[in-house]
mmCIF file of C-alpha atoms and ligand atoms in Angstrom:
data_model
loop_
_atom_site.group_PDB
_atom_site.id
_atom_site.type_symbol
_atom_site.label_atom_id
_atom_site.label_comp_id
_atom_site.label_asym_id
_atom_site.label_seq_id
_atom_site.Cartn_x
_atom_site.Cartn_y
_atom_site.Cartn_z
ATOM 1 C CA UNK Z 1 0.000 0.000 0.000
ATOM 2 C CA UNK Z 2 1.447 3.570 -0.933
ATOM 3 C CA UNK Z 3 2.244 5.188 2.216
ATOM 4 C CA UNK Z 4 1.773 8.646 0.801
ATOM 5 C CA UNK Z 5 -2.218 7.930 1.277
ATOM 6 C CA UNK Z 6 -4.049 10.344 4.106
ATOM 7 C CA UNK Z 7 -5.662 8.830 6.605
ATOM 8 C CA UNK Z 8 -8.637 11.409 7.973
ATOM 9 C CA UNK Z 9 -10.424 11.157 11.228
ATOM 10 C CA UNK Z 10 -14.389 12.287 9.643
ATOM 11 C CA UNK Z 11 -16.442 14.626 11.513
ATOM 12 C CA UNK Z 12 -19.315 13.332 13.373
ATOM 13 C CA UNK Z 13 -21.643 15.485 15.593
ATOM 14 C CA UNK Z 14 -22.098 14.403 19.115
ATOM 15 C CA UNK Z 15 -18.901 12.432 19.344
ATOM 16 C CA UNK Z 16 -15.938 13.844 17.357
ATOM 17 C CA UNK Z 17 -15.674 16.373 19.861
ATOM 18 C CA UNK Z 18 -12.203 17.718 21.742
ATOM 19 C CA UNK Z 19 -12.442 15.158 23.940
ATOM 20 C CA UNK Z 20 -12.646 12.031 21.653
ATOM 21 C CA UNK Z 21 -10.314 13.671 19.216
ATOM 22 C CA UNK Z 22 -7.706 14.303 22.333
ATOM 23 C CA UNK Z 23 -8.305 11.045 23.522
ATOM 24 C CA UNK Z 24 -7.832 9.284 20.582
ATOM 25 C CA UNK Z 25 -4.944 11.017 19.580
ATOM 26 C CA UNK Z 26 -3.195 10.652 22.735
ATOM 27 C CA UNK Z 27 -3.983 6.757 22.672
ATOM 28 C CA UNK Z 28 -3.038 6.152 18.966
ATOM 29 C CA UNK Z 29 -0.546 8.978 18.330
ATOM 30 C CA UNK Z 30 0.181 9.623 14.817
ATOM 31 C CA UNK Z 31 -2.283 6.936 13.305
ATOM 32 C CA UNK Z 32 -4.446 9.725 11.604
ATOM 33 C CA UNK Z 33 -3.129 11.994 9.725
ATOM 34 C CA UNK Z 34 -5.914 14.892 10.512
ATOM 35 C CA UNK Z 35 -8.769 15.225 12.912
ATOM 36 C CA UNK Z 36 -11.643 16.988 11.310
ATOM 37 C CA UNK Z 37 -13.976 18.775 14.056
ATOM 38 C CA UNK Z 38 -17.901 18.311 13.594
ATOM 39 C CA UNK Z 39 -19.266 21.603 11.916
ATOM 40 C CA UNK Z 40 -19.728 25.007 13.080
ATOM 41 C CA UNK Z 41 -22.891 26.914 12.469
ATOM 42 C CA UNK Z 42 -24.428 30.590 12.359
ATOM 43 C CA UNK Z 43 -27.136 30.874 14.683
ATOM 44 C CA UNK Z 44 -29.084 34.247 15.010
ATOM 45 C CA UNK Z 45 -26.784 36.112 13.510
ATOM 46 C CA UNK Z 46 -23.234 35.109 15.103
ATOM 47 C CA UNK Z 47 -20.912 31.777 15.122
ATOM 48 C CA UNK Z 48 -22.016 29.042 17.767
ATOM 49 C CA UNK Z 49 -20.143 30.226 20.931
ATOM 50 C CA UNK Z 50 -19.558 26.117 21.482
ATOM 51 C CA UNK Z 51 -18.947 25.369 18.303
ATOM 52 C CA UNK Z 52 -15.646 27.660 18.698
ATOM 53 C CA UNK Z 53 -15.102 26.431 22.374
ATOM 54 C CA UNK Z 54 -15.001 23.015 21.003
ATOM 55 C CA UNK Z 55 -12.007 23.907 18.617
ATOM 56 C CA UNK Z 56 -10.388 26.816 20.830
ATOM 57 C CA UNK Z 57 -6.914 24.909 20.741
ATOM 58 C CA UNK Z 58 -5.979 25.624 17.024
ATOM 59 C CA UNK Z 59 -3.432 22.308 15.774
ATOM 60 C CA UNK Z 60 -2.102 21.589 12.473
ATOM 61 C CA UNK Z 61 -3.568 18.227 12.881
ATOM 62 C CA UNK Z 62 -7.110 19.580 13.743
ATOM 63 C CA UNK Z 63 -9.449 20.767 10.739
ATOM 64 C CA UNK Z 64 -12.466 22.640 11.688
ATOM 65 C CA UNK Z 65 -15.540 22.581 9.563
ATOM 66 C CA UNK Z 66 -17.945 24.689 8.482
ATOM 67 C CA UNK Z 67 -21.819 24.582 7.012
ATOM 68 C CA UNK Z 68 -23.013 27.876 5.653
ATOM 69 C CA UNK Z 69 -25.832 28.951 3.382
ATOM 70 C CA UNK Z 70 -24.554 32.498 2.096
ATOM 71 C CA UNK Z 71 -21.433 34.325 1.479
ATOM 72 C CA UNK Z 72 -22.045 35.901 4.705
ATOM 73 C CA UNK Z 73 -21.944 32.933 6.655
ATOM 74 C CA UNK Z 74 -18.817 31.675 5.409
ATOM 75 C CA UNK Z 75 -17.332 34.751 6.140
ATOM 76 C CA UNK Z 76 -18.410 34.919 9.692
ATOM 77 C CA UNK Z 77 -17.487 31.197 10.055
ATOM 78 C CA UNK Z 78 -14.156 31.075 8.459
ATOM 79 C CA UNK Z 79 -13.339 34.710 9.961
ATOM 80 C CA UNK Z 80 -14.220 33.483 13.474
ATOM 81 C CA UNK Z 81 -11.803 30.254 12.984
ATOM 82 C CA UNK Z 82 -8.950 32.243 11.429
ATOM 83 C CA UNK Z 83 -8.818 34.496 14.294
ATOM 84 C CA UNK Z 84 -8.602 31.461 16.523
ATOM 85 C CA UNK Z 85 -5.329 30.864 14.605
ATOM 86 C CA UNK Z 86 -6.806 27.904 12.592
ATOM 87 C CA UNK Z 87 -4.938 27.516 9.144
ATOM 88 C CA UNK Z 88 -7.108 24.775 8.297
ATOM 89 C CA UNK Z 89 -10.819 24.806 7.488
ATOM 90 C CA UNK Z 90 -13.259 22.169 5.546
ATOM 91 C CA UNK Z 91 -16.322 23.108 4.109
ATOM 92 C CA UNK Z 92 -19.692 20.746 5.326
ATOM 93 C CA UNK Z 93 -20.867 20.364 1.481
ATOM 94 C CA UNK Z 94 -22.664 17.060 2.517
ATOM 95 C CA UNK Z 95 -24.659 17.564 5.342
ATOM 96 C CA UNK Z 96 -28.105 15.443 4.656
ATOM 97 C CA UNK Z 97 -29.834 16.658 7.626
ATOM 98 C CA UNK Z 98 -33.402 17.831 5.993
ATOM 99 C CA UNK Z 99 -33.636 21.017 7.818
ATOM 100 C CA UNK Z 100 -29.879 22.069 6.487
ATOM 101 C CA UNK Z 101 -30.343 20.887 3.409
ATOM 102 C CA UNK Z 102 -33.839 22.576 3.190
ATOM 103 C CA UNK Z 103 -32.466 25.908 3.963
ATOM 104 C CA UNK Z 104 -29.460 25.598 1.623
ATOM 105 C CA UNK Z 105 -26.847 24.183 3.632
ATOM 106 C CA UNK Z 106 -24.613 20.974 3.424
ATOM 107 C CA UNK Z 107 -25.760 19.014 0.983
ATOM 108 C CA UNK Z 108 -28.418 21.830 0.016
ATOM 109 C CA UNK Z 109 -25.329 23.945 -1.174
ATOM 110 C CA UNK Z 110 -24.368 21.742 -4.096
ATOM 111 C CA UNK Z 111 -27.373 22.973 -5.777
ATOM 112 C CA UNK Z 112 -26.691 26.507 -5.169
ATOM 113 C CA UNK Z 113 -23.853 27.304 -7.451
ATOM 114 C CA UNK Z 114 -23.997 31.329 -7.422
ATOM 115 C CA UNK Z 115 -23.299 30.393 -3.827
ATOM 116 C CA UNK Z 116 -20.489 28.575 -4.018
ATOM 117 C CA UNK Z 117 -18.863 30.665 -6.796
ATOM 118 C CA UNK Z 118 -19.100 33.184 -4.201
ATOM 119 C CA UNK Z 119 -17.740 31.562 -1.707
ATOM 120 C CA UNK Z 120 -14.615 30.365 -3.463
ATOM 121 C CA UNK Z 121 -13.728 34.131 -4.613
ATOM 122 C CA UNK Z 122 -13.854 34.686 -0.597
ATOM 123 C CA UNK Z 123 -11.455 31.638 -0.643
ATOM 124 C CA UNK Z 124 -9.157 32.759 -2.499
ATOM 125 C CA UNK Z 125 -8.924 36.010 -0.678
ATOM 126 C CA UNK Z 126 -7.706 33.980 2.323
ATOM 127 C CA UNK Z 127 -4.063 32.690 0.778
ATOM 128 C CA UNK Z 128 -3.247 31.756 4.904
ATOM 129 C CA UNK Z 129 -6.255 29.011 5.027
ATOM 130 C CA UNK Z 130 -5.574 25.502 3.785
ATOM 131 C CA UNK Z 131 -9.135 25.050 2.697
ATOM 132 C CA UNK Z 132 -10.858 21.563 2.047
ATOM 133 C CA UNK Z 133 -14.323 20.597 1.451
ATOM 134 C CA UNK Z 134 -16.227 16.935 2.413
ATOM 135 C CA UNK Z 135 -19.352 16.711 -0.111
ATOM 136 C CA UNK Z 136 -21.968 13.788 -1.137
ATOM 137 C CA UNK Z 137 -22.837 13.451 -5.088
ATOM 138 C CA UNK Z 138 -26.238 15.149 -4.718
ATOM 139 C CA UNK Z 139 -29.068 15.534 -2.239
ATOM 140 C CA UNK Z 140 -31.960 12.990 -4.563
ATOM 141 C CA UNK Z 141 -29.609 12.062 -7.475
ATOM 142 C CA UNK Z 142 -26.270 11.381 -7.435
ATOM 143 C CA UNK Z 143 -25.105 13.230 -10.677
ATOM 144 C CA UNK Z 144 -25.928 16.393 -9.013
ATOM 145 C CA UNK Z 145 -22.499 17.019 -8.172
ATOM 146 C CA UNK Z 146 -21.785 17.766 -11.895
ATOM 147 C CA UNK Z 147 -23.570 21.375 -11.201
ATOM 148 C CA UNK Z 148 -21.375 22.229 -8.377
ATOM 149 C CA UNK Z 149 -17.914 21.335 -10.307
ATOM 150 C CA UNK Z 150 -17.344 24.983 -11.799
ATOM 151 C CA UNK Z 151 -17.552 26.259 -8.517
ATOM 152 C CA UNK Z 152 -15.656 23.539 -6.628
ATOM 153 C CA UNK Z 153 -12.805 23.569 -9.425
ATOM 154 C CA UNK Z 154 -12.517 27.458 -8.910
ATOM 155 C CA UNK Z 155 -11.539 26.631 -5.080
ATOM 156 C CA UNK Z 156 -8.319 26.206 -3.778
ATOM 157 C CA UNK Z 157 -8.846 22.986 -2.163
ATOM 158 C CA UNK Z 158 -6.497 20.859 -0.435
ATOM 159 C CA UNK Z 159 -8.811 17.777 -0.382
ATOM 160 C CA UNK Z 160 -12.512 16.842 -1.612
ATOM 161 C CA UNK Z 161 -14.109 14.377 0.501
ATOM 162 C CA UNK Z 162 -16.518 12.355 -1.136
ATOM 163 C CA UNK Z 163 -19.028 10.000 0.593
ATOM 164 C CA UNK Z 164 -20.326 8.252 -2.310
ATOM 165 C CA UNK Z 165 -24.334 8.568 -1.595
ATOM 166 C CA UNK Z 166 -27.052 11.124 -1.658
ATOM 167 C CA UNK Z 167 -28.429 13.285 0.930
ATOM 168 C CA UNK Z 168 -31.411 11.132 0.667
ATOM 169 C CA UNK Z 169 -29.702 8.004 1.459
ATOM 170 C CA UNK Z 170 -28.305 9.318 4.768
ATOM 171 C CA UNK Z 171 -25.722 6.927 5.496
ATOM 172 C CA UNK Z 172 -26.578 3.694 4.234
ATOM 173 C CA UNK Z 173 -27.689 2.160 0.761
ATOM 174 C CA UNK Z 174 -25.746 1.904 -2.607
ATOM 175 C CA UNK Z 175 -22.555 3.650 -2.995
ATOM 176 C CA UNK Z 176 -22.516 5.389 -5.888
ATOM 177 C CA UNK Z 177 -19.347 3.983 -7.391
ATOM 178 C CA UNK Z 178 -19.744 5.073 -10.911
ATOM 179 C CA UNK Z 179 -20.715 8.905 -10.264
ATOM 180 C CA UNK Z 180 -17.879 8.805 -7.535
ATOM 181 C CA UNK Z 181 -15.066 7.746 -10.517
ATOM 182 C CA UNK Z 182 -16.777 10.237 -12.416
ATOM 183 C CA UNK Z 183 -16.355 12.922 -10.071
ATOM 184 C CA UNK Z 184 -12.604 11.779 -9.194
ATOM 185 C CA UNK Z 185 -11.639 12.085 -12.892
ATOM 186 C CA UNK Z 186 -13.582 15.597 -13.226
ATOM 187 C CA UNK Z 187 -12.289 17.239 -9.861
ATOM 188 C CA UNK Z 188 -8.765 18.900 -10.318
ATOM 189 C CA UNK Z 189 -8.525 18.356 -6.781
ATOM 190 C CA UNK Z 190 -7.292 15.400 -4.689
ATOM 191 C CA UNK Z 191 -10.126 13.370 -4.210
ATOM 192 C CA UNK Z 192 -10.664 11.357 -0.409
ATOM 193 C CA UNK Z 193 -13.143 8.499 0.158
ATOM 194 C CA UNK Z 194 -15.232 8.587 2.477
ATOM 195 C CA UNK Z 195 -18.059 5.558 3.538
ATOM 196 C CA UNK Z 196 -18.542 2.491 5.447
ATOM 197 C CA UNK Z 197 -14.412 1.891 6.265
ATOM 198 C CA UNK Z 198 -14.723 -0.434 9.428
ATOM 199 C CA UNK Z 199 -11.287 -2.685 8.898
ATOM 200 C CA UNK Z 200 -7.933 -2.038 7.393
ATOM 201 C CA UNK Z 201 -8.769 -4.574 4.063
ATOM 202 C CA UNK Z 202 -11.452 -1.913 4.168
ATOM 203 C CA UNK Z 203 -8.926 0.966 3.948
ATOM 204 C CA UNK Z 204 -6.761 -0.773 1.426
ATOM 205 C CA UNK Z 205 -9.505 -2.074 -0.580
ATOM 206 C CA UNK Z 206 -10.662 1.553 -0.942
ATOM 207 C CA UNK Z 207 -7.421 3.846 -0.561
ATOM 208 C CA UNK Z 208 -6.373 1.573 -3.706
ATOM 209 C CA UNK Z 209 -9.560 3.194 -5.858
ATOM 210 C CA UNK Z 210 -8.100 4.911 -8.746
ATOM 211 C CA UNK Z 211 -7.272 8.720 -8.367
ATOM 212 C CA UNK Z 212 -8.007 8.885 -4.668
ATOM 213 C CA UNK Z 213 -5.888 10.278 -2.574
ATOM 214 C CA UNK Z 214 -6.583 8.878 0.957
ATOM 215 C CA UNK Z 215 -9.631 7.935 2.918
ATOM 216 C CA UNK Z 216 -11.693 9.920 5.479
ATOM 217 C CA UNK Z 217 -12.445 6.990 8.544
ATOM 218 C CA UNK Z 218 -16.346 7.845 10.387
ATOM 219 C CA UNK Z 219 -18.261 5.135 12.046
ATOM 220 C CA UNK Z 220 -15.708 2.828 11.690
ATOM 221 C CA UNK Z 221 -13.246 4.642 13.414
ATOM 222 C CA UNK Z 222 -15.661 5.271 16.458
ATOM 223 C CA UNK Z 223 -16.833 1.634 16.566
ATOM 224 C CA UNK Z 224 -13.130 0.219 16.581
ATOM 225 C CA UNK Z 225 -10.618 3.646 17.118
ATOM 226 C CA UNK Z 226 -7.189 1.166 16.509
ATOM 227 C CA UNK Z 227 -8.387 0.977 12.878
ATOM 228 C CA UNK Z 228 -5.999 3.137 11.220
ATOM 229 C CA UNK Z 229 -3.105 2.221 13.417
ATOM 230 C CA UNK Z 230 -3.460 -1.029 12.601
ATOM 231 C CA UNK Z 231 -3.720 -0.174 9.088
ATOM 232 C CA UNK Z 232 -0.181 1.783 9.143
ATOM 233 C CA UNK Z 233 1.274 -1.708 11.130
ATOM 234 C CA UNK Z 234 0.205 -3.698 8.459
ATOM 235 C CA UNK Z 235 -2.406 -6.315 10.438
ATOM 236 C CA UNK Z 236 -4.764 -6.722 12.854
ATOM 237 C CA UNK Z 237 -4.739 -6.278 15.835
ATOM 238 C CA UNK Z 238 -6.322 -9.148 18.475
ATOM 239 C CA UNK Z 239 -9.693 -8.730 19.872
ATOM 240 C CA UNK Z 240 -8.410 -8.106 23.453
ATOM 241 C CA UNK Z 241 -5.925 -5.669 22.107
ATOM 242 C CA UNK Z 242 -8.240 -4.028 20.433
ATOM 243 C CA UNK Z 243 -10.940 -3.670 22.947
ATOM 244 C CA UNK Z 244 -8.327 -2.610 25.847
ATOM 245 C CA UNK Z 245 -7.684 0.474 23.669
ATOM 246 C CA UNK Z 246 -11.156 1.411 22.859
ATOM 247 C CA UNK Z 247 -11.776 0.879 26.560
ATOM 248 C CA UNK Z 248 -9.294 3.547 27.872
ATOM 249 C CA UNK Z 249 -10.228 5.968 25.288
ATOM 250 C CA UNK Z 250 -13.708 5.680 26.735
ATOM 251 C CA UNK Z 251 -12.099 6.292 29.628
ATOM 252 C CA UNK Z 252 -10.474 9.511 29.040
ATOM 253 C CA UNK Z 253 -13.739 10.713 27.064
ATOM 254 C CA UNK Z 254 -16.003 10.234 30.361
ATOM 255 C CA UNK Z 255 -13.648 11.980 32.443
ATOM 256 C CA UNK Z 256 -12.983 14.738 30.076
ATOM 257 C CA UNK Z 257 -16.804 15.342 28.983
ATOM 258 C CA UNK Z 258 -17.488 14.928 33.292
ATOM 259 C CA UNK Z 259 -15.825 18.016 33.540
ATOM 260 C CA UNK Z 260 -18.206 19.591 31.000
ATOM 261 C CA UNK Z 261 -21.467 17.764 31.376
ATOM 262 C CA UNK Z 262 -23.067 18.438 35.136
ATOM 263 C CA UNK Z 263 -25.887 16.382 34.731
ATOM 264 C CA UNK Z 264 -25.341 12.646 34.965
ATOM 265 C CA UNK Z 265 -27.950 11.576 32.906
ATOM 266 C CA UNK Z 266 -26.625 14.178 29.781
ATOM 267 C CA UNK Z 267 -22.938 12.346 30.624
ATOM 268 C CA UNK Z 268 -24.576 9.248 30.195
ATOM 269 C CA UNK Z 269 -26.153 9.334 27.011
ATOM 270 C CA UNK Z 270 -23.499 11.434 25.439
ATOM 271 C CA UNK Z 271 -21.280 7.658 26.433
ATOM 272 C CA UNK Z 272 -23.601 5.409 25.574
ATOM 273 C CA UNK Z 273 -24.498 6.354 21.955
ATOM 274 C CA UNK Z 274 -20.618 5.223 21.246
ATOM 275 C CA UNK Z 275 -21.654 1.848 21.472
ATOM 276 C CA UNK Z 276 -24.075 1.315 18.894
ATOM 277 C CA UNK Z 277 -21.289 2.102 16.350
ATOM 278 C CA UNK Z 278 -19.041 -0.515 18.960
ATOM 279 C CA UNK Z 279 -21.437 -3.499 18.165
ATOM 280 C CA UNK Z 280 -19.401 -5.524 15.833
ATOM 281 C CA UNK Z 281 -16.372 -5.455 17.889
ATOM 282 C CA UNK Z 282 -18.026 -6.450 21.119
ATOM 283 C CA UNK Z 283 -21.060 -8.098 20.472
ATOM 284 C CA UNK Z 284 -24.610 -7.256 20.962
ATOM 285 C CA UNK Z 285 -25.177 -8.222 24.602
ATOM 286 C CA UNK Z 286 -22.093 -5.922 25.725
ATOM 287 C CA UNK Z 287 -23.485 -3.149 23.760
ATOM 288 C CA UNK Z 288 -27.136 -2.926 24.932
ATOM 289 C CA UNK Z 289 -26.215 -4.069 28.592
ATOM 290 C CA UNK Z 290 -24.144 -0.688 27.450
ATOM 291 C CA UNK Z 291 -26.929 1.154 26.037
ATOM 292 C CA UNK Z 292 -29.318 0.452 28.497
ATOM 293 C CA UNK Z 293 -27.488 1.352 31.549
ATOM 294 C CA UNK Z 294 -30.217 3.481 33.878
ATOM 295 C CA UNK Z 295 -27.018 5.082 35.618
ATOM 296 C CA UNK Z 296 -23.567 5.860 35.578
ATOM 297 C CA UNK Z 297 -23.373 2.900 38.131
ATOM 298 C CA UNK Z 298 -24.657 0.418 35.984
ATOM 299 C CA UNK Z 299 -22.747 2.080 32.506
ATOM 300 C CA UNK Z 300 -19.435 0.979 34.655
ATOM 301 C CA UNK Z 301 -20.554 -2.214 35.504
ATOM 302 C CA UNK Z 302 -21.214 -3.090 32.184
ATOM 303 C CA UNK Z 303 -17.784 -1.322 30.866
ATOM 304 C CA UNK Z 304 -16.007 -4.239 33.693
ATOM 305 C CA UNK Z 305 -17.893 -7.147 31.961
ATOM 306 C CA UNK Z 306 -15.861 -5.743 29.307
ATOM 307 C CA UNK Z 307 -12.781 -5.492 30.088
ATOM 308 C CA UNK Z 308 -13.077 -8.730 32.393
ATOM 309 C CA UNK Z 309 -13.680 -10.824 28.718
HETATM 310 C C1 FMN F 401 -24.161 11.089 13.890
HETATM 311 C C2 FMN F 401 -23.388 11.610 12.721
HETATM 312 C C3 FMN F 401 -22.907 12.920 12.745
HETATM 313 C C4 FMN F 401 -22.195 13.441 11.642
HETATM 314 N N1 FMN F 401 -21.709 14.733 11.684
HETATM 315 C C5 FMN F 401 -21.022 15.225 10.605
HETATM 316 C C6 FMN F 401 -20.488 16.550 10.599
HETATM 317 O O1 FMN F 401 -20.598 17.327 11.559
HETATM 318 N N2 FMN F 401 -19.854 16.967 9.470
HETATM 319 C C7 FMN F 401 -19.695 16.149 8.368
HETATM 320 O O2 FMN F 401 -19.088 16.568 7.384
HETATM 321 N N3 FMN F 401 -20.156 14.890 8.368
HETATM 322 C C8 FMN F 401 -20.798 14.413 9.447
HETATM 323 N N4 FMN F 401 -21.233 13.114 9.444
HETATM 324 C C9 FMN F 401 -20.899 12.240 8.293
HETATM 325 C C10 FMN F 401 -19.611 11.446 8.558
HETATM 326 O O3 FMN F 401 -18.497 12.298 8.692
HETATM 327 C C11 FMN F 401 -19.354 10.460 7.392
HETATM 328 O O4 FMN F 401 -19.268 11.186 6.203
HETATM 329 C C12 FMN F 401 -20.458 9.436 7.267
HETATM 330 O O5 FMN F 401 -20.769 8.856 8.520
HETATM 331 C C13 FMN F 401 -20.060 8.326 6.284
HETATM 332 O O6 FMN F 401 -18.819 7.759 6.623
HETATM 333 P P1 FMN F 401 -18.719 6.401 7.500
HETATM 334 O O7 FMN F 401 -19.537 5.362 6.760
HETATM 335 O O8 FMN F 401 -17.256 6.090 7.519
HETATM 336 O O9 FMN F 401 -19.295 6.689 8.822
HETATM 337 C C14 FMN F 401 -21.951 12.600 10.518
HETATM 338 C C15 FMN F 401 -22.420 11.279 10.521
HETATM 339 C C16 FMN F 401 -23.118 10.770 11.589
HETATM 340 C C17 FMN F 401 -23.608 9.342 11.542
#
């Protein structure tokens, strides 16, 4: 496998936040190339105060992300994150969410090209940015791409992530594999694959697709987080190995979100959604006895039948 191939930590909302992404980094250093933060938003009028708390550490590792529906919220977005002293930013192209996509954003932007031309002459105004963008092929058909690419080739884009489905399809269904070599070969940019990567055949299988650059790791990254270091060893790790890891970067999560999340049952939840991505690697009776912890009390319990396996 080429070695020159990125490895990307995706953005997910509700658990790619400073706490995973620390923990995760400390536990597996250099095994991703890049974390990418979940998106920041406009609301009434100004950026997210925690959507900027959540990235206040600028790193040249960490890549915040925006979603925007005009020229003025990119600028208030991307202005807001530069003066943080980020020199990275991705642009949420893909979001499927209906009410985002509705108003124009994520997904909803491929169809608005004046938009996007727009945006990219703002781009190019900001030669200190490394700019990226992480996109779907349309929001209910998957050739709709084709009316963003004057826009997107006008960028200067370090990366496009593609996740090979429509906005409709949320995240499962057919991948779109002819559309997606069709928008490799049209993109002047370095194209990065993004969708259903849970092992490392996974990685090679798709890092190896012709023209693409890398590959951007989501759910399968949360459901087993020694994936891409045991891509860069070269095999797979053992179960036990595997699970020990994922268990002390729970760890670390809890106690870093405790300090953040007062109320127990808030702490709670934000854990136990982890686990439905977790399923595969340790079984379904783990991860409801997981899931359906009534406490914090019983959510440790359950972690010890874990680690006791
Ligand atoms: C709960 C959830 C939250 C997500 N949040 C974001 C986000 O903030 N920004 C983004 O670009 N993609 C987001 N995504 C999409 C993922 O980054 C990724 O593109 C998608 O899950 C497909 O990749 P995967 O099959 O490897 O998970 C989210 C996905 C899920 C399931």
């Amino acid at each position: 496998m080429d070695e020159e191939k990125v490895i990307l930590a995706g953005p997910l909302q509700g658990y790619t936040d400073a706490a995973w992404r620390q923990a995760h980094a400390a536990a597996m250093p250099g095994a991703v190339d890049a974390y990418f933060a979940p998106f920041a938003r406009v609301e009434h009028g100004a950026v997210r105060a925690r959507d900027l708390r959540d990235v206040a550490t600028a790193a040249p590792t960490l890549v915040p992300q925006v979603i925007f529906r005009s020229v003025e919220e990119f600028d208030l977005l991307a202005g807001a994150l530069a003066a943080q002293g980020h020199t990275r930013v991705d642009l949420n192209l893909g979001c499927p969410f209906p009410p985002q996509v509705k108003h124009g954003r994520g997904a909803g932007t491929l169809l608005r090209p004046r938009v996007l031309e727009a945006v990219a002459a703002r781009m190019l105004a900001m030669p200190e940015v490394r700019f990226s963008a992480k996109m779907r092929l349309g929001v209910d058909d998957a050739s709709q791409w084709r009316g963003a690419l004057p826009a997107l080739s006008q960028m200067p884009l370090e990366y496009v992530t593609i996740h090979p489905r429509t906005a409709r399809q949320q995240y499962s269904g057919q991948l779109h594999t002819a559309e997606f070599a069709a928008a490799v070969d049209a993109i002047p940019h370095p194209v990065v694959f993004n969708g259903d990567i849970a092992t490392p055949a996974d990685i090679d299988r798709t890092a190896a697709l012709p023209g693409v650059s890398g590959v951007m790791l989501g759910r399968g990254l949360l459901g087993r987080p020694t994936l891409a270091a045991e891509w860069r060893e070269g095999k797979e790790w053992p179960a036990s190995r595997r699970i020990e890891a994922m268990l002390s970067i729970h760890e670390a999560v809890l106690a870093a979100r405790s300090a953040r999340l007062t109320q127990p049952a808030q702490l709670l939840a934000s854990m136990q959604s982890f686990w439905h991505f977790a399923e595969p690697e340790i079984g379904h009776k783990a991860a409801k006895a997981l899931r359906k912890a009534g406490s914090m009390e019983r959510y440790r319990e359950a972690m010890r039948l874990i680690s006791a396996k």
